[in-house]
Coordinates of C-alpha atoms and ligand atoms in Angstrom, one line a residue:
M1 CA 0.1 0.3 0.0
V2 CA 1.8 3.3 -1.2
I3 CA 0.9 6.1 0.8
L4 CA 3.8 8.3 0.4
V5 CA 3.6 9.0 -3.6
N6 CA 5.9 11.8 -4.0
P7 CA 9.1 11.4 -1.4
S8 CA 11.1 14.2 -2.4
I9 CA 8.4 16.9 -0.9
L10 CA 8.8 15.7 2.3
E11 CA 12.9 16.3 2.3
S12 CA 14.6 19.0 3.6
S13 CA 16.3 19.7 0.2
F14 CA 12.8 20.6 -0.9
I15 CA 11.9 24.6 -1.3
P16 CA 8.4 25.2 -1.4
D17 CA 6.5 27.7 -4.1
R18 CA 5.5 29.5 -1.1
L19 CA 6.7 29.6 2.7
I20 CA 4.0 30.0 5.6
A21 CA 3.6 32.3 8.3
R22 CA 7.1 33.8 7.4
D23 CA 6.0 37.3 5.0
G24 CA 7.1 39.4 8.1
E25 CA 10.7 38.4 8.0
I26 CA 10.9 38.2 4.4
D27 CA 9.9 42.1 4.3
R28 CA 12.6 42.7 6.9
I29 CA 15.5 40.7 5.0
M30 CA 13.7 42.9 1.7
E31 CA 14.0 46.2 3.2
T32 CA 17.1 45.6 5.5
V33 CA 19.9 44.1 3.1
I34 CA 18.2 42.8 -0.3
K35 CA 17.1 46.5 -1.5
P36 CA 19.9 48.2 0.2
T37 CA 22.4 45.6 -1.8
R38 CA 20.9 45.9 -4.6
N39 CA 21.4 50.1 -4.6
G40 CA 25.1 49.1 -3.5
I41 CA 24.8 49.9 -0.1
T42 CA 26.6 46.9 2.1
T43 CA 24.9 45.3 5.0
N44 CA 25.3 42.6 7.6
L45 CA 22.6 40.9 9.1
I46 CA 22.1 37.9 11.7
L47 CA 19.2 35.7 11.7
Y48 CA 18.8 33.2 14.2
G49 CA 16.3 31.1 16.2
D50 CA 15.8 27.7 17.3
S51 CA 15.6 24.4 15.1
G52 CA 13.0 24.1 12.4
T53 CA 11.7 27.5 12.3
G54 CA 12.2 28.1 8.6
K55 CA 15.6 29.8 9.0
T56 CA 17.3 27.6 6.2
V57 CA 14.3 27.3 3.8
T58 CA 13.8 31.1 4.0
M59 CA 17.0 31.7 3.0
R60 CA 17.1 29.2 -0.1
Y61 CA 13.9 30.4 -1.3
L62 CA 15.1 34.0 -1.6
A63 CA 18.2 32.6 -3.6
R64 CA 15.9 31.4 -5.6
E65 CA 13.6 34.2 -6.0
I66 CA 15.5 37.0 -5.7
R67 CA 17.2 37.9 -9.3
D68 CA 19.3 41.0 -8.1
P69 CA 21.3 40.9 -6.0
Y70 CA 22.5 37.9 -6.4
V71 CA 21.7 35.9 -3.4
I72 CA 24.1 33.4 -2.6
Y73 CA 23.5 30.6 -0.2
V74 CA 26.9 28.4 1.3
N75 CA 26.1 26.1 3.9
A76 CA 29.1 26.3 6.6
I77 CA 28.5 23.3 8.8
A78 CA 31.8 21.7 8.0
Y79 CA 33.9 24.8 7.8
R80 CA 35.9 26.9 10.4
Y81 CA 37.1 29.6 8.5
V82 CA 35.5 32.1 6.1
K83 CA 37.9 31.5 3.2
N84 CA 36.2 28.1 3.0
V85 CA 33.1 30.0 2.3
L86 CA 34.4 31.8 0.0
I87 CA 36.1 29.2 -1.9
D88 CA 32.6 27.2 -1.8
F89 CA 30.9 30.8 -3.3
L90 CA 33.4 30.8 -6.3
S91 CA 32.9 27.3 -6.9
K92 CA 29.2 28.2 -7.6
F93 CA 30.3 29.9 -10.5
G94 CA 32.6 27.4 -11.7
I95 CA 35.8 29.2 -10.4
I96 CA 37.9 26.6 -8.6
V97 CA 40.6 28.6 -6.7
P98 CA 43.5 26.8 -4.2
E99 CA 42.6 26.0 -0.8
R100 CA 45.6 27.8 0.3
S101 CA 44.5 31.4 -1.9
S102 CA 45.0 34.3 -0.1
Y103 CA 42.4 36.9 1.1
A104 CA 43.8 39.2 -1.2
S105 CA 43.4 36.8 -4.1
L106 CA 40.6 35.8 -3.5
F107 CA 38.8 39.0 -3.2
T108 CA 40.3 40.2 -6.6
R109 CA 38.3 37.0 -7.8
I110 CA 35.3 37.8 -6.7
E111 CA 35.8 41.3 -7.3
S112 CA 35.9 40.9 -11.2
L113 CA 33.5 38.0 -11.0
M114 CA 30.8 41.0 -10.1
K115 CA 32.1 43.0 -12.5
D116 CA 31.2 40.5 -15.0
Q117 CA 27.9 39.3 -13.5
G118 CA 27.1 43.3 -13.1
K119 CA 25.2 42.5 -9.7
N120 CA 25.5 42.8 -6.3
V121 CA 26.2 39.7 -4.4
I122 CA 24.5 39.0 -0.9
L123 CA 26.7 36.0 0.5
V124 CA 23.6 33.6 3.3
I125 CA 26.2 32.0 5.6
D126 CA 23.8 29.5 7.4
E127 CA 25.3 27.1 10.1
A128 CA 27.7 30.1 10.8
A129 CA 27.9 29.9 14.5
N130 CA 31.3 28.2 14.4
I131 CA 33.0 30.8 12.1
L132 CA 31.4 33.8 14.0
K133 CA 32.7 32.8 17.5
S134 CA 35.9 31.6 16.1
D135 CA 37.6 32.9 12.9
Y136 CA 38.0 36.8 13.7
D137 CA 40.9 37.3 10.7
G138 CA 38.6 35.7 8.1
L139 CA 35.7 38.0 9.6
Y140 CA 37.9 41.2 9.4
Y141 CA 38.7 40.7 6.0
L142 CA 35.2 39.8 4.6
F143 CA 33.6 43.4 6.6
R144 CA 36.7 45.2 5.4
S145 CA 36.3 43.9 1.9
K146 CA 34.7 47.1 0.8
D147 CA 38.2 49.6 1.9
S148 CA 40.5 46.7 0.8
F149 CA 39.6 44.8 -2.1
D150 CA 36.7 47.4 -3.1
V151 CA 34.4 44.6 -3.1
N152 CA 30.6 45.1 -2.6
I153 CA 29.3 42.2 -0.5
S154 CA 26.7 41.9 1.9
T155 CA 26.5 39.2 4.5
I156 CA 23.8 37.3 6.1
F157 CA 24.8 34.4 9.3
V158 CA 22.4 31.9 10.2
V159 CA 22.9 30.8 13.7
M160 CA 20.5 29.0 16.3
E161 CA 21.9 31.1 19.3
D162 CA 21.1 34.5 20.2
P163 CA 23.4 36.3 19.1
T164 CA 24.5 38.2 22.5
I165 CA 24.8 34.7 23.8
L166 CA 27.2 34.4 20.4
F167 CA 29.7 37.2 20.7
D168 CA 30.9 39.6 24.1
A169 CA 30.5 43.1 23.8
K170 CA 34.3 43.2 22.6
I171 CA 33.8 41.3 19.4
R172 CA 30.6 43.4 19.1
K173 CA 32.5 46.3 18.6
S174 CA 35.1 45.3 16.8
Y175 CA 32.7 43.7 14.3
G176 CA 30.6 46.5 14.0
M177 CA 27.1 47.4 13.7
F178 CA 24.6 44.1 12.7
G179 CA 20.9 43.5 12.3
E180 CA 19.0 41.2 13.7
I181 CA 16.0 38.9 13.0
K182 CA 15.0 36.4 15.3
F183 CA 12.7 33.6 13.9
R184 CA 10.4 32.8 16.4
R185 CA 9.0 29.2 17.5
Y186 CA 5.5 28.3 14.7
T187 CA 2.4 28.0 16.4
K188 CA 0.2 24.7 16.4
A189 CA -2.0 26.3 13.8
E190 CA 1.1 27.9 11.2
I191 CA 2.8 24.0 11.8
Y192 CA -0.9 22.7 10.7
Q193 CA -0.9 24.6 7.3
I194 CA 2.8 23.8 6.7
V195 CA 2.4 19.9 7.1
M196 CA -1.2 20.3 5.0
N197 CA 0.6 22.3 2.3
R198 CA 3.2 19.1 2.0
A199 CA 0.5 16.5 2.7
V200 CA -1.3 17.4 -0.4
Q201 CA 1.8 17.2 -2.8
S202 CA 3.1 14.4 -1.4
L203 CA 0.5 11.6 0.0
T204 CA -2.3 9.8 -1.8
D205 CA -5.5 11.3 -0.9
G206 CA -7.5 8.9 0.7
G207 CA -3.9 8.1 3.0
Y208 CA -4.8 11.0 5.6
D209 CA -7.2 13.1 7.2
D210 CA -7.9 16.7 8.7
D211 CA -7.5 15.2 12.2
V212 CA -4.4 13.4 12.0
L213 CA -2.6 16.3 11.0
D214 CA -3.6 18.3 13.3
Y215 CA -2.4 15.8 15.8
I216 CA 0.8 16.0 14.5
A217 CA 0.7 19.8 14.8
E218 CA -0.2 19.2 18.4
V219 CA 2.8 16.9 18.6
S220 CA 5.0 19.1 17.0
A221 CA 3.8 22.5 18.7
E222 CA 6.1 21.7 22.0
Y223 CA 8.8 22.0 19.7
G224 CA 7.5 25.0 17.5
S225 CA 9.7 23.3 14.6
A226 CA 8.1 22.7 11.1
R227 CA 10.7 20.2 10.9
V228 CA 9.4 18.3 13.9
G229 CA 6.3 18.2 12.1
I230 CA 6.7 16.9 8.3
D231 CA 9.4 14.6 9.5
I232 CA 6.9 13.0 11.7
L233 CA 4.7 12.9 8.7
A234 CA 7.0 11.4 6.4
K235 CA 7.8 8.5 9.5
A236 CA 4.2 8.4 9.7
A237 CA 3.6 7.3 6.2
H238 CA 6.1 5.0 6.7
I239 CA 5.0 3.2 9.1
A240 CA 1.4 3.3 8.1
E241 CA 2.5 1.5 4.7
Y242 CA 4.5 -1.0 6.7
R243 CA 1.6 -2.2 8.3
R244 CA -0.5 -2.2 4.8
S245 CA -2.8 0.2 6.2
P246 CA -4.1 2.8 3.2
K247 CA -4.3 5.6 5.9
I248 CA -2.4 7.4 8.7
S249 CA -3.9 6.7 12.0
F250 CA -3.3 8.4 15.5
D251 CA -1.0 5.7 16.2
D252 CA 1.1 6.0 13.4
V253 CA 1.9 9.4 14.3
R254 CA 2.4 8.4 18.1
A255 CA 4.9 5.8 16.7
A256 CA 6.5 8.2 14.2
R257 CA 7.1 10.9 17.1
S258 CA 8.9 8.1 19.1
M259 CA 11.3 8.0 16.2
I260 CA 12.6 11.0 15.8
S261 CA 15.2 13.1 18.1
P262 CA 14.1 17.0 17.6
F263 CA 16.8 18.2 20.3
V264 CA 19.6 16.5 18.4
T265 CA 19.8 18.3 15.2
E266 CA 22.5 19.1 12.4
S267 CA 22.8 22.8 13.9
K268 CA 22.8 22.0 17.4
L269 CA 26.5 19.8 16.6
A270 CA 27.9 22.2 14.4
S271 CA 27.5 24.7 17.1
M272 CA 29.6 22.5 19.7
D273 CA 33.1 23.3 19.0
Y274 CA 36.2 20.3 18.2
E275 CA 36.8 19.6 21.8
D276 CA 32.6 18.9 22.6
L277 CA 32.8 17.0 19.7
I278 CA 36.0 14.8 20.2
V279 CA 34.6 14.0 24.0
L280 CA 31.3 13.3 22.5
L281 CA 32.8 11.0 19.9
A282 CA 34.5 8.9 22.7
V283 CA 31.1 8.8 24.8
C284 CA 29.5 7.2 21.7
R285 CA 32.4 4.3 21.6
C286 CA 31.4 3.5 25.1
L287 CA 27.8 3.6 24.1
S288 CA 28.2 1.8 21.2
T289 CA 27.6 -2.1 22.9
A290 CA 26.3 -0.7 26.5
R291 CA 22.9 0.9 27.4
F292 CA 25.6 3.5 30.0
T293 CA 29.0 3.9 30.6
D294 CA 31.2 6.3 32.7
V295 CA 34.1 8.6 33.0
E296 CA 36.4 6.1 33.0
C297 CA 35.4 5.1 29.5
V298 CA 35.4 7.9 28.1
S299 CA 38.5 8.9 29.1
R300 CA 40.1 5.9 28.0
N301 CA 38.4 6.2 24.5
L302 CA 39.4 9.8 24.9
G303 CA 43.1 9.1 25.0
V304 CA 42.8 7.6 21.4
I305 CA 40.5 10.0 19.7
S306 CA 42.2 13.3 20.8
E307 CA 45.7 12.0 19.4
Q308 CA 44.0 10.7 16.3
Y309 CA 42.7 14.6 16.0
G310 CA 45.7 16.0 17.3
K311 CA 44.2 17.8 20.3
K312 CA 45.8 17.2 23.9
D313 CA 44.8 18.2 27.1
I314 CA 41.3 18.6 27.2
N315 CA 39.4 19.0 30.6
L316 CA 37.3 16.0 30.2
Y317 CA 34.6 16.7 33.3
E318 CA 34.3 20.5 31.9
R319 CA 33.6 19.3 28.9
I320 CA 31.4 16.6 30.0
R321 CA 29.0 19.0 31.9
R322 CA 29.2 21.3 28.8
L323 CA 27.3 18.4 26.7
E324 CA 24.9 17.4 29.8
N325 CA 23.9 21.5 29.8
N326 CA 23.6 21.0 25.9
G327 CA 21.2 18.3 26.7
I328 CA 22.8 16.0 24.3
I329 CA 23.8 13.5 27.3
S330 CA 22.1 12.9 30.4
S331 CA 24.0 11.5 33.7
S332 CA 23.1 10.4 37.2
I333 CA 25.2 9.3 39.8
E334 CA 25.2 6.2 41.5
G335 CA 26.0 4.9 44.6
Q336 CA 28.8 1.9 44.1
G337 CA 27.3 0.3 47.8
R338 CA 29.3 -0.7 50.5
G339 CA 31.1 2.8 51.4
E340 CA 32.6 2.8 47.8
G341 CA 31.3 6.0 46.8
V342 CA 29.7 7.2 44.0
K343 CA 29.9 7.3 39.9
K344 CA 28.6 9.5 37.6
V345 CA 26.7 7.2 34.6
I346 CA 26.5 8.8 31.6
S347 CA 23.8 8.0 29.0
I348 CA 22.0 9.0 25.6
Y349 CA 18.6 8.7 25.0
D350 CA 17.5 10.9 22.0
I351 CA 19.6 9.5 19.0
P352 CA 20.8 6.3 18.1
I353 CA 24.4 6.1 18.7
S354 CA 25.2 5.0 15.1
V355 CA 23.4 7.9 13.9
L356 CA 24.8 10.3 16.1
T357 CA 28.1 8.9 15.6
E358 CA 28.6 9.4 11.7
K359 CA 27.1 12.6 12.0
I360 CA 30.3 13.5 14.3
E361 CA 32.8 11.9 12.5
N362 CA 31.8 13.8 8.9
L363 CA 31.5 16.9 11.2
L364 CA 35.6 15.9 12.5
N365 CA 36.7 14.7 9.3
A366 CA 35.6 17.3 7.3
Ligands
LIG401 N1 7.2 28.4 6.4 C1 7.8 27.6 6.3 N2 6.7 27.1 5.3 C2 7.1 25.6 4.5 N3 7.6 24.8 4.8 C3 9.0 25.5 6.0 C4 8.4 26.5 6.5 N4 9.6 26.6 7.4 C5 10.4 25.6 8.0 N5 9.6 24.6 6.6 C6 10.2 23.2 6.7 O1 10.5 22.7 7.8 C7 11.6 21.7 7.8 C8 12.6 22.9 8.8 O2 13.2 24.4 7.9 P1 14.3 24.8 8.0 O3 15.3 23.6 7.8 O4 14.6 26.2 7.3 O5 14.8 25.2 9.5 P2 16.1 25.7 10.4 O6 15.4 27.2 10.8 O7 17.1 26.0 9.5 O8 16.6 24.5 11.4 P3 18.0 24.1 12.1 O9 18.1 25.4 12.8 O10 18.0 23.0 13.0 O11 18.6 24.2 10.6 C9 12.4 22.2 6.4 O12 11.4 21.3 5.4 C10 11.4 22.9 5.6 O13 11.3 23.3 3.7
LIG402 MG1 18.9 25.7 8.9

């Protein structure tokens, strides 16, 4: 029994014809960045908000719809430097440059490219948290590119964190003024509309009814995330197909909900630094065949992994505390019995360890 006839509509790479409930945000981006850039005025913007609030799809939608200026979207999830972003940006125009290129030569290329094209450019850097937090030199070149290299380029950074947490006052001063736009969480009614719009395009007519979509919206509203809604819809359709039903039931929705990990998103991992990821990988190694683990096991694995990735002197206790605060790992204190003292027990509940391990390794090896 096939219910999901058009699966690509529910994939995260899909960009819909129109966005729901983001008109205000799009207007502000038009007024603060797109129109000024069209007229040769360079501005910078930070767009932030929780996972699944439509930051990425909105920017990719604008990159598709806006012809002047060019809106170039780069996903920096695997990048640590502005330089990587610029190289990626040039490659989108078929220009391949060596990794070792200097900023001067990169901006010279960009300048002649923009002259050829006769249009200004907005560079959208998605998953920009790591770059904003650590690549001061690269950002300096980017923000001074007008004065130093005569390149007029506006930038939109996309992150999850509130910018006030992301940089301290000193950095703020040296980076200069930024506009900010927050993407708020979606309401249940908005998620309902988004999920309905996708269901119409991807499922058989008899595969769902309004009540089921309403239930999906209700379950997802806790996270305010359109991604959670769409993921549950896709999974629920598969589950219904698997039990050979022509229609998604409430229980299919519950089963789908139990399978997704709304808290462990790519963005969340990308916003963690290198050392956090290394420690998390060590935790995963310990948990690959066990229900829970302890600091001793993590420490043993950390030795091997940190050597492999060339990082020494990691403060394990501090890192574990950060991962706990982040909500990725859970821990509890257990008595060892008979005066043996207590011990910290570590576990991960929200995501299969194999999936998490692969995601971390992709980031570390990038
Ligand atoms: N307003 C909207 N209208 C239609 N679809 C939307 C809307 N907002 C989000 N979506 C869909 O929801 C999913 C998640 O959105 P998106 O990837 O843009 O979230 P995000 O804010 O970038 O999250 P993250 O911080 O985790 O990267 C995507 O499939 C996207 O197409
Ligand atoms: Mg995103």
